[in-house]
Tab-separated table of C-alpha atoms and ligand atoms in Angstrom:
chain	number	residue	atom	x	y	z
A	803	UNK	CA	72.932	88.692	144.818
A	804	UNK	CA	74.257	86.358	142.310
A	805	UNK	CA	77.596	84.993	140.889
A	806	UNK	CA	78.973	83.832	137.538
A	807	UNK	CA	80.912	80.776	137.140
A	808	UNK	CA	84.107	82.692	138.002
A	809	UNK	CA	82.354	84.278	141.762
A	810	UNK	CA	81.898	87.710	139.807
A	811	UNK	CA	78.982	89.626	141.609
A	812	UNK	CA	75.682	90.445	139.674
A	813	UNK	CA	74.227	93.652	141.568
A	814	UNK	CA	71.917	96.430	140.097
A	815	UNK	CA	74.357	99.365	140.315
A	816	UNK	CA	73.194	102.940	139.766
A	817	UNK	CA	75.669	106.214	139.678
A	818	UNK	CA	75.025	109.595	140.846
A	819	UNK	CA	76.378	112.940	138.772
A	820	UNK	CA	76.077	116.404	139.408
A	821	UNK	CA	75.427	118.792	136.483
A	822	UNK	CA	78.967	120.188	135.203
A	823	UNK	CA	79.414	124.590	135.934
A	824	UNK	CA	81.995	124.668	133.015
A	825	UNK	CA	83.765	123.434	129.992
A	826	UNK	CA	86.243	121.456	131.729
A	827	UNK	CA	84.018	120.106	134.220
A	828	UNK	CA	81.458	119.228	131.174
A	829	UNK	CA	84.201	117.335	129.379
A	830	UNK	CA	84.975	115.533	133.064
A	831	UNK	CA	81.648	114.569	133.226
A	832	UNK	CA	81.035	113.107	130.381
A	833	UNK	CA	84.335	111.021	129.938
A	834	UNK	CA	83.275	109.697	133.765
A	835	UNK	CA	80.019	108.810	131.958
A	836	UNK	CA	81.769	107.590	129.110
A	837	UNK	CA	84.174	105.200	131.537
A	838	UNK	CA	81.323	104.329	133.786
A	839	UNK	CA	79.343	102.781	130.893
A	840	UNK	CA	80.693	99.678	130.834
A	841	UNK	CA	79.550	98.827	134.026
A	842	UNK	CA	76.457	98.766	132.898
A	843	UNK	CA	74.347	100.810	135.380
A	844	UNK	CA	70.481	100.453	135.862
A	845	UNK	CA	70.535	103.943	136.002
A	846	UNK	CA	72.238	107.146	135.985
A	847	UNK	CA	70.779	110.014	138.118
A	848	UNK	CA	71.923	114.187	137.974
A	849	UNK	CA	71.425	116.258	140.846
A	850	UNK	CA	69.424	119.187	141.360
A	851	UNK	CA	70.947	121.761	143.003
A	852	UNK	CA	70.736	123.654	146.190
A	853	UNK	CA	67.611	126.114	145.999
A	854	UNK	CA	67.112	124.551	142.201
A	855	UNK	CA	69.892	126.299	141.604
A	856	UNK	CA	71.360	123.951	138.844
A	857	UNK	CA	67.419	123.502	137.122
A	858	UNK	CA	68.666	124.604	133.346
A	859	UNK	CA	72.369	122.679	133.515
A	860	UNK	CA	70.303	119.364	135.280
A	861	UNK	CA	67.583	119.284	132.584
A	862	UNK	CA	70.460	120.056	130.011
A	863	UNK	CA	72.496	116.902	131.491
A	864	UNK	CA	69.487	114.841	131.704
A	865	UNK	CA	68.313	115.554	128.389
A	866	UNK	CA	71.923	114.887	126.642
A	867	UNK	CA	72.137	111.384	128.492
A	868	UNK	CA	68.711	110.795	127.036
A	869	UNK	CA	69.841	111.356	123.655
A	870	UNK	CA	73.245	110.655	123.153
A	871	UNK	CA	73.660	107.494	125.714
A	872	UNK	CA	72.157	103.665	126.037
A	873	UNK	CA	71.985	104.931	129.558
A	874	UNK	CA	68.759	105.599	131.600
A	875	UNK	CA	69.108	108.975	133.065
A	876	UNK	CA	67.182	109.735	136.479
A	877	UNK	CA	66.232	113.497	137.131
A	878	UNK	CA	66.362	114.669	140.741
A	879	UNK	CA	63.628	117.325	141.342
A	880	UNK	CA	63.126	119.068	144.736
A	881	UNK	CA	60.477	121.317	146.062
A	882	UNK	CA	62.765	124.125	146.930
A	883	UNK	CA	61.923	127.310	145.484
A	884	UNK	CA	59.039	126.815	142.779
A	885	UNK	CA	55.832	126.474	142.839
A	886	UNK	CA	53.444	123.280	141.879
A	887	UNK	CA	52.912	124.242	138.673
A	888	UNK	CA	56.628	125.110	138.353
A	889	UNK	CA	57.867	122.156	138.964
A	890	UNK	CA	54.929	120.458	137.411
A	891	UNK	CA	56.326	121.970	134.038
A	892	UNK	CA	59.529	120.626	134.793
A	893	UNK	CA	58.113	116.921	134.489
A	894	UNK	CA	55.891	117.337	131.533
A	895	UNK	CA	59.257	118.567	129.978
A	896	UNK	CA	61.405	115.607	131.454
A	897	UNK	CA	58.553	112.988	130.245
A	898	UNK	CA	58.233	114.534	126.588
A	899	UNK	CA	62.060	114.321	126.426
A	900	UNK	CA	61.309	110.758	127.086
A	901	UNK	CA	62.953	110.859	131.000
A	902	UNK	CA	61.027	108.306	132.448
A	903	UNK	CA	62.691	108.478	136.007
A	904	UNK	CA	62.852	110.991	138.470
A	905	UNK	CA	64.846	111.214	141.962
A	906	UNK	CA	61.695	113.223	144.079
A	907	UNK	CA	63.095	115.218	147.151
A	908	UNK	CA	62.391	118.052	148.934
A	909	UNK	CA	65.562	119.684	148.727
A	910	UNK	CA	67.609	121.553	150.849
A	911	UNK	CA	67.471	125.764	151.247
A	912	UNK	CA	69.452	127.637	148.515
A	913	UNK	CA	71.915	128.288	151.534
A	914	UNK	CA	72.599	124.687	151.886
A	915	UNK	CA	72.146	122.652	155.310
A	916	UNK	CA	72.157	124.495	158.530
A	917	UNK	CA	69.259	126.918	157.023
A	918	UNK	CA	65.472	126.478	158.168
A	919	UNK	CA	63.336	125.049	155.523
A	920	UNK	CA	60.597	126.660	154.859
A	921	UNK	CA	57.943	125.349	152.174
A	922	UNK	CA	58.033	127.761	149.000
A	923	UNK	CA	54.628	129.451	149.159
A	924	UNK	CA	52.450	127.736	146.542
A	925	UNK	CA	54.929	124.373	146.335
A	926	UNK	CA	54.763	121.232	146.951
A	927	UNK	CA	56.072	120.987	151.054
A	928	UNK	CA	57.355	117.867	151.307
A	929	UNK	CA	58.812	114.997	148.944
A	930	UNK	CA	55.502	112.748	149.529
A	931	UNK	CA	53.682	115.267	148.114
A	932	UNK	CA	55.764	115.854	145.403
A	933	UNK	CA	55.851	112.549	144.874
A	934	UNK	CA	51.860	112.694	144.714
A	935	UNK	CA	52.016	115.046	142.349
A	936	UNK	CA	54.179	113.328	139.854
A	937	UNK	CA	52.242	110.442	140.080
A	938	UNK	CA	49.486	112.494	138.890
A	939	UNK	CA	50.996	113.696	135.652
A	940	UNK	CA	52.314	110.653	134.657
A	941	UNK	CA	53.841	107.040	135.163
A	942	UNK	CA	57.261	107.694	136.244
A	943	UNK	CA	59.246	105.849	138.113
A	944	UNK	CA	60.277	107.528	141.005
A	945	UNK	CA	62.880	107.316	143.723
A	946	UNK	CA	62.963	109.108	147.091
A	947	UNK	CA	66.030	109.147	149.810
A	948	UNK	CA	65.687	107.211	153.303
A	949	UNK	CA	67.730	107.978	155.750
A	950	UNK	CA	69.327	105.255	157.470
A	951	UNK	CA	70.733	107.329	160.390
A	952	UNK	CA	67.281	109.312	160.549
A	953	UNK	CA	67.363	112.990	158.966
A	954	UNK	CA	68.747	115.932	160.971
A	955	UNK	CA	65.276	117.453	161.138
A	956	UNK	CA	62.811	114.633	161.724
A	957	UNK	CA	60.812	114.738	165.022
A	958	UNK	CA	62.273	111.109	165.905
A	959	UNK	CA	63.549	108.260	164.467
A	960	UNK	CA	59.987	106.675	163.961
A	961	UNK	CA	58.534	109.849	162.901
A	962	UNK	CA	61.232	109.623	159.837
A	963	UNK	CA	60.300	106.060	159.180
A	964	UNK	CA	56.243	107.413	158.745
A	965	UNK	CA	57.887	109.717	155.839
A	966	UNK	CA	59.585	107.216	154.322
A	967	UNK	CA	56.321	105.046	153.947
A	968	UNK	CA	54.471	108.187	152.814
A	969	UNK	CA	56.686	108.529	150.390
A	970	UNK	CA	56.164	105.131	149.279
A	971	UNK	CA	52.477	104.705	149.100
A	972	UNK	CA	52.206	107.998	147.428
A	973	UNK	CA	54.086	105.882	144.711
A	974	UNK	CA	57.660	105.648	144.621
A	975	UNK	CA	58.853	102.573	143.621
A	976	UNK	CA	62.526	102.516	145.407
A	977	UNK	CA	64.479	104.362	148.399
A	978	UNK	CA	68.137	105.294	148.067
A	979	UNK	CA	69.704	106.063	151.085
A	980	UNK	CA	71.856	108.736	152.559
A	981	UNK	CA	75.680	107.514	152.532
A	982	UNK	CA	76.779	105.804	155.419
A	983	UNK	CA	80.255	103.977	156.702
A	984	UNK	CA	78.760	101.393	158.984
A	985	UNK	CA	77.213	98.716	156.700
A	986	UNK	CA	75.163	97.249	160.099
A	987	UNK	CA	73.669	101.278	160.515
A	988	UNK	CA	72.191	99.988	156.991
A	989	UNK	CA	71.238	96.628	157.728
A	990	UNK	CA	69.263	98.118	161.123
A	991	UNK	CA	67.510	100.568	159.089
A	992	UNK	CA	66.550	98.029	156.357
A	993	UNK	CA	65.135	95.598	159.321
A	994	UNK	CA	63.194	98.519	160.711
A	995	UNK	CA	61.712	99.293	157.156
A	996	UNK	CA	60.643	96.191	156.732
A	997	UNK	CA	58.651	95.664	160.101
A	998	UNK	CA	57.140	99.134	158.804
A	999	UNK	CA	55.934	97.398	155.902
A	1000	UNK	CA	58.395	99.178	153.336
A	1001	UNK	CA	58.405	96.693	150.763
A	1002	UNK	CA	60.444	98.637	147.810
A	1003	UNK	CA	63.994	98.079	147.613
A	1004	UNK	CA	66.019	100.072	149.776
A	1005	UNK	CA	69.369	101.277	147.542
A	1006	UNK	CA	72.208	101.630	149.927
A	1007	UNK	CA	74.335	105.346	148.704
A	1008	UNK	CA	78.033	104.206	148.552
A	1009	UNK	CA	79.919	107.396	148.804
A	1010	UNK	CA	83.993	107.138	147.843
A	1011	UNK	CA	85.859	109.488	150.169
A	1012	UNK	CA	88.166	111.444	147.417
A	1013	UNK	CA	88.045	114.297	150.276
A	1014	UNK	CA	88.351	113.256	153.770
A	1015	UNK	CA	88.091	116.378	155.294
A	1016	UNK	CA	85.478	117.612	153.043
A	1017	UNK	CA	83.644	114.232	153.680
A	1018	UNK	CA	83.568	115.103	157.392
A	1019	UNK	CA	82.685	118.472	157.342
A	1020	UNK	CA	80.050	117.212	155.063
A	1021	UNK	CA	78.819	114.432	157.198
A	1022	UNK	CA	78.279	116.312	160.407
A	1023	UNK	CA	75.882	118.464	158.750
A	1024	UNK	CA	73.761	115.690	156.944
A	1025	UNK	CA	74.131	113.506	160.661
A	1026	UNK	CA	76.242	110.285	158.963
A	1027	UNK	CA	78.414	109.041	161.358
A	1028	UNK	CA	82.264	109.071	160.701
A	1029	UNK	CA	83.650	105.785	162.825
A	1030	UNK	CA	87.487	106.263	164.457
A	1031	UNK	CA	88.801	103.972	162.191
A	1032	UNK	CA	87.838	105.738	159.582
A	1033	UNK	CA	89.737	108.595	160.953
A	1034	UNK	CA	92.467	106.817	161.522
A	1035	UNK	CA	92.876	105.273	158.031
A	1036	UNK	CA	92.874	109.080	156.593
A	1037	UNK	CA	95.267	110.305	158.786
A	1038	UNK	CA	98.027	111.610	157.427
A	1039	UNK	CA	97.456	110.809	153.815
A	1040	UNK	CA	96.170	114.623	152.776
A	1041	UNK	CA	99.788	114.842	150.622
A	1042	UNK	CA	99.376	111.780	149.284
A	1043	UNK	CA	97.516	111.126	146.754
A	1044	UNK	CA	98.153	107.738	145.721
A	1045	UNK	CA	97.490	106.810	149.280
A	1046	UNK	CA	94.372	108.435	149.165
A	1047	UNK	CA	92.885	106.623	146.473
A	1048	UNK	CA	93.791	103.510	147.856
A	1049	UNK	CA	92.160	104.231	151.118
A	1050	UNK	CA	89.676	105.151	149.385
A	1051	UNK	CA	89.082	102.090	147.355
A	1052	UNK	CA	89.495	99.763	149.892
A	1053	UNK	CA	87.077	101.211	152.282
A	1054	UNK	CA	84.583	101.297	150.026
A	1055	UNK	CA	85.111	97.996	148.658
A	1056	UNK	CA	84.922	96.708	152.052
A	1057	UNK	CA	81.470	98.550	152.781
A	1058	UNK	CA	80.083	97.348	149.136
A	1059	UNK	CA	81.445	93.399	149.707
A	1060	UNK	CA	79.720	93.769	153.055
A	1061	UNK	CA	76.683	95.123	151.904
A	1062	UNK	CA	76.457	92.944	149.241
A	1063	UNK	CA	77.264	89.855	151.754
A	1064	UNK	CA	74.127	90.744	153.636
A	1065	UNK	CA	72.011	90.522	150.333
A	1066	UNK	CA	72.161	93.843	149.258
A	1067	UNK	CA	71.197	93.434	145.389
A	1068	UNK	CA	71.726	97.086	144.121
A	1069	UNK	CA	74.208	99.516	144.857
A	1070	UNK	CA	74.237	103.439	144.286
A	1071	UNK	CA	77.523	105.228	144.401
A	1072	UNK	CA	77.882	109.051	144.182
A	1073	UNK	CA	80.704	109.216	142.078
A	1074	UNK	CA	81.870	113.150	142.190
A	1075	UNK	CA	81.836	112.960	138.419
A	1076	UNK	CA	84.836	110.876	139.594
A	1077	UNK	CA	84.826	107.266	136.743
A	1078	UNK	CA	88.590	106.212	138.749
A	1079	UNK	CA	87.196	105.492	142.215
A	1080	UNK	CA	84.190	104.262	141.100
A	1081	UNK	CA	85.755	101.926	138.418
A	1082	UNK	CA	88.491	100.331	141.303
A	1083	UNK	CA	85.985	100.161	143.643
A	1084	UNK	CA	84.111	97.617	141.568
A	1085	UNK	CA	86.749	95.937	140.506
A	1086	UNK	CA	87.505	95.020	143.838
A	1087	UNK	CA	84.511	94.006	144.899
A	1088	UNK	CA	84.054	91.751	141.513
A	1089	UNK	CA	81.432	93.951	139.927
A	1090	UNK	CA	81.670	93.544	136.271
A	1091	UNK	CA	79.327	93.990	133.525
A	1092	UNK	CA	77.118	91.251	132.543
A	1093	UNK	CA	77.034	92.162	128.675
A	1094	UNK	CA	79.269	94.312	126.466
A	1095	UNK	CA	79.744	98.485	127.032
A	1096	UNK	CA	76.487	100.473	125.376
A	1097	UNK	CA	78.349	102.123	122.311
A	1098	UNK	CA	78.894	105.586	124.075
A	1099	UNK	CA	80.899	107.486	120.808
A	1100	UNK	CA	78.555	110.052	120.068
A	1101	UNK	CA	78.247	111.020	123.952
A	1102	UNK	CA	81.817	112.297	123.927
A	1103	UNK	CA	82.278	115.553	122.770
A	1104	UNK	CA	78.790	115.416	120.953
B	1732	FAD	P1	61.415	114.811	152.654
B	1732	FAD	O1	61.124	113.134	153.060
B	1732	FAD	O2	60.305	115.650	152.496
B	1732	FAD	O3	61.583	115.007	154.520
B	1732	FAD	C1	62.364	116.290	154.956
B	1732	FAD	C2	62.070	116.115	156.217
B	1732	FAD	O4	61.072	116.590	156.881
B	1732	FAD	C3	62.591	114.749	157.418
B	1732	FAD	O5	62.916	115.046	158.635
B	1732	FAD	C4	60.794	114.208	157.397
B	1732	FAD	O6	60.721	113.709	158.601
B	1732	FAD	C5	60.182	115.788	157.423
B	1732	FAD	N1	58.978	115.800	157.208
B	1732	FAD	C6	57.982	115.138	156.376
B	1732	FAD	N2	57.197	115.342	156.256
B	1732	FAD	C7	56.964	116.194	157.066
B	1732	FAD	C8	55.417	116.659	157.086
B	1732	FAD	N3	54.593	116.708	156.612
B	1732	FAD	N4	55.485	117.354	158.475
B	1732	FAD	C9	56.594	117.671	159.454
B	1732	FAD	N5	57.784	117.140	158.894
B	1732	FAD	C10	57.840	116.454	157.931
B	1732	FAD	N6	69.216	117.612	147.820
B	1732	FAD	C11	68.891	118.540	146.862
B	1732	FAD	O7	68.781	119.418	146.812
B	1732	FAD	N7	69.376	118.413	145.228
B	1732	FAD	C12	69.639	116.739	145.043
B	1732	FAD	O8	69.684	116.615	143.835
B	1732	FAD	C13	69.593	115.857	146.284
B	1732	FAD	N8	69.877	114.471	146.107
B	1732	FAD	C14	69.724	113.464	147.122
B	1732	FAD	C15	69.803	112.393	146.464
B	1732	FAD	C16	69.806	111.359	147.664
B	1732	FAD	C17	69.448	109.920	147.186
B	1732	FAD	C18	70.070	111.900	149.341
B	1732	FAD	C19	69.382	110.398	150.279
B	1732	FAD	C20	69.590	113.161	148.974
B	1732	FAD	C21	69.436	114.261	148.192
B	1732	FAD	N9	69.398	115.473	148.533
B	1732	FAD	C22	69.410	116.022	147.376
B	1732	FAD	C23	69.231	115.982	149.774
B	1732	FAD	C24	67.752	116.050	150.125
B	1732	FAD	O9	67.540	116.808	149.880
B	1732	FAD	C25	67.880	116.613	151.489
B	1732	FAD	O10	68.248	115.447	153.065
B	1732	FAD	C26	66.184	116.961	152.469
B	1732	FAD	O11	66.986	117.865	153.668
B	1732	FAD	C27	65.779	115.882	152.532
B	1732	FAD	O12	64.747	115.794	151.450
B	1732	FAD	P2	63.711	114.183	151.201
B	1732	FAD	O13	63.488	114.295	149.682
B	1732	FAD	O14	64.154	113.277	152.096
B	1732	FAD	O15	62.595	115.139	152.072
């Protein structure tokens, strides 16, 4: 991590968005993209709904970012519910649209977490196979998922790390982690990954807490530990949006600062399509743009 003359922190940021379902949500998304662009993210990614349910919306959003902004879009793509030929066709379509970055994932069943995953007949079974498939198609920049607290379905923490190594060996360029709430969990995971000779960047995923109850229930399903201190910090704030926002900024900023202090050079923020939280967190940590913002006027309402 480097700092400029005024002590501001220069790191690579990336922002994750989800494809909008309604015109209102669409407007909010583009406002968020515009508001966050001055932070000069290295890339912005767009998720792919469980079971491939957002295939067209993901594609449309990614293509629009490519066509109307100076930002680098990354398209999430999963193995769920499609044959290899169908997934390959989506990837080819992305390449033709000028999209060079894919976040390659196994994905979860359409019913969501908790359901048993079974590979689609004729499909890619796991993310490592998808990475191999993408490599055959073209020279994509490929990111994959990593799990500092171990993926819930993994046979063991070591088996999960072996799986990450397979994804990297198949051609992934970086790993983006599931969110976590204790920086030491990330540091221990990074050490174990390095010991396994996983040398690509491991980018911590940072989840600002917009809704504490929802965060707890999702964390339970995806295996993220919610520390008691965090529960205490958000207790009684349900009816007080201002105090909740302050707590969300404070806790995420403390996490980001600890990660940067520990040598992290990149952060991936799960923005929840909200600009304010992400912007306030970056401001609180002292992360600022190093260059003027890219012109984005054509993106909004385009
Ligand atoms: P994999 O790497 O394939 O691993 C899945 C599980 O299978 C692990 O437990 C692994 O250890 C095990 N495994 C792998 N290979 C084998 C094998 N050969 N035999 C037996 N076990 C094996 N989901 C979405 O639906 N859409 C998204 O847009 C999305 N974006 C995400 C972004 C990030 C940064 C992260 C961290 C997760 C995201 N997810 C998304 C969730 C992800 O799809 C789920 O966590 C999914 O359950 C695992 O995906 P994976 O790519 O890690 O799978």
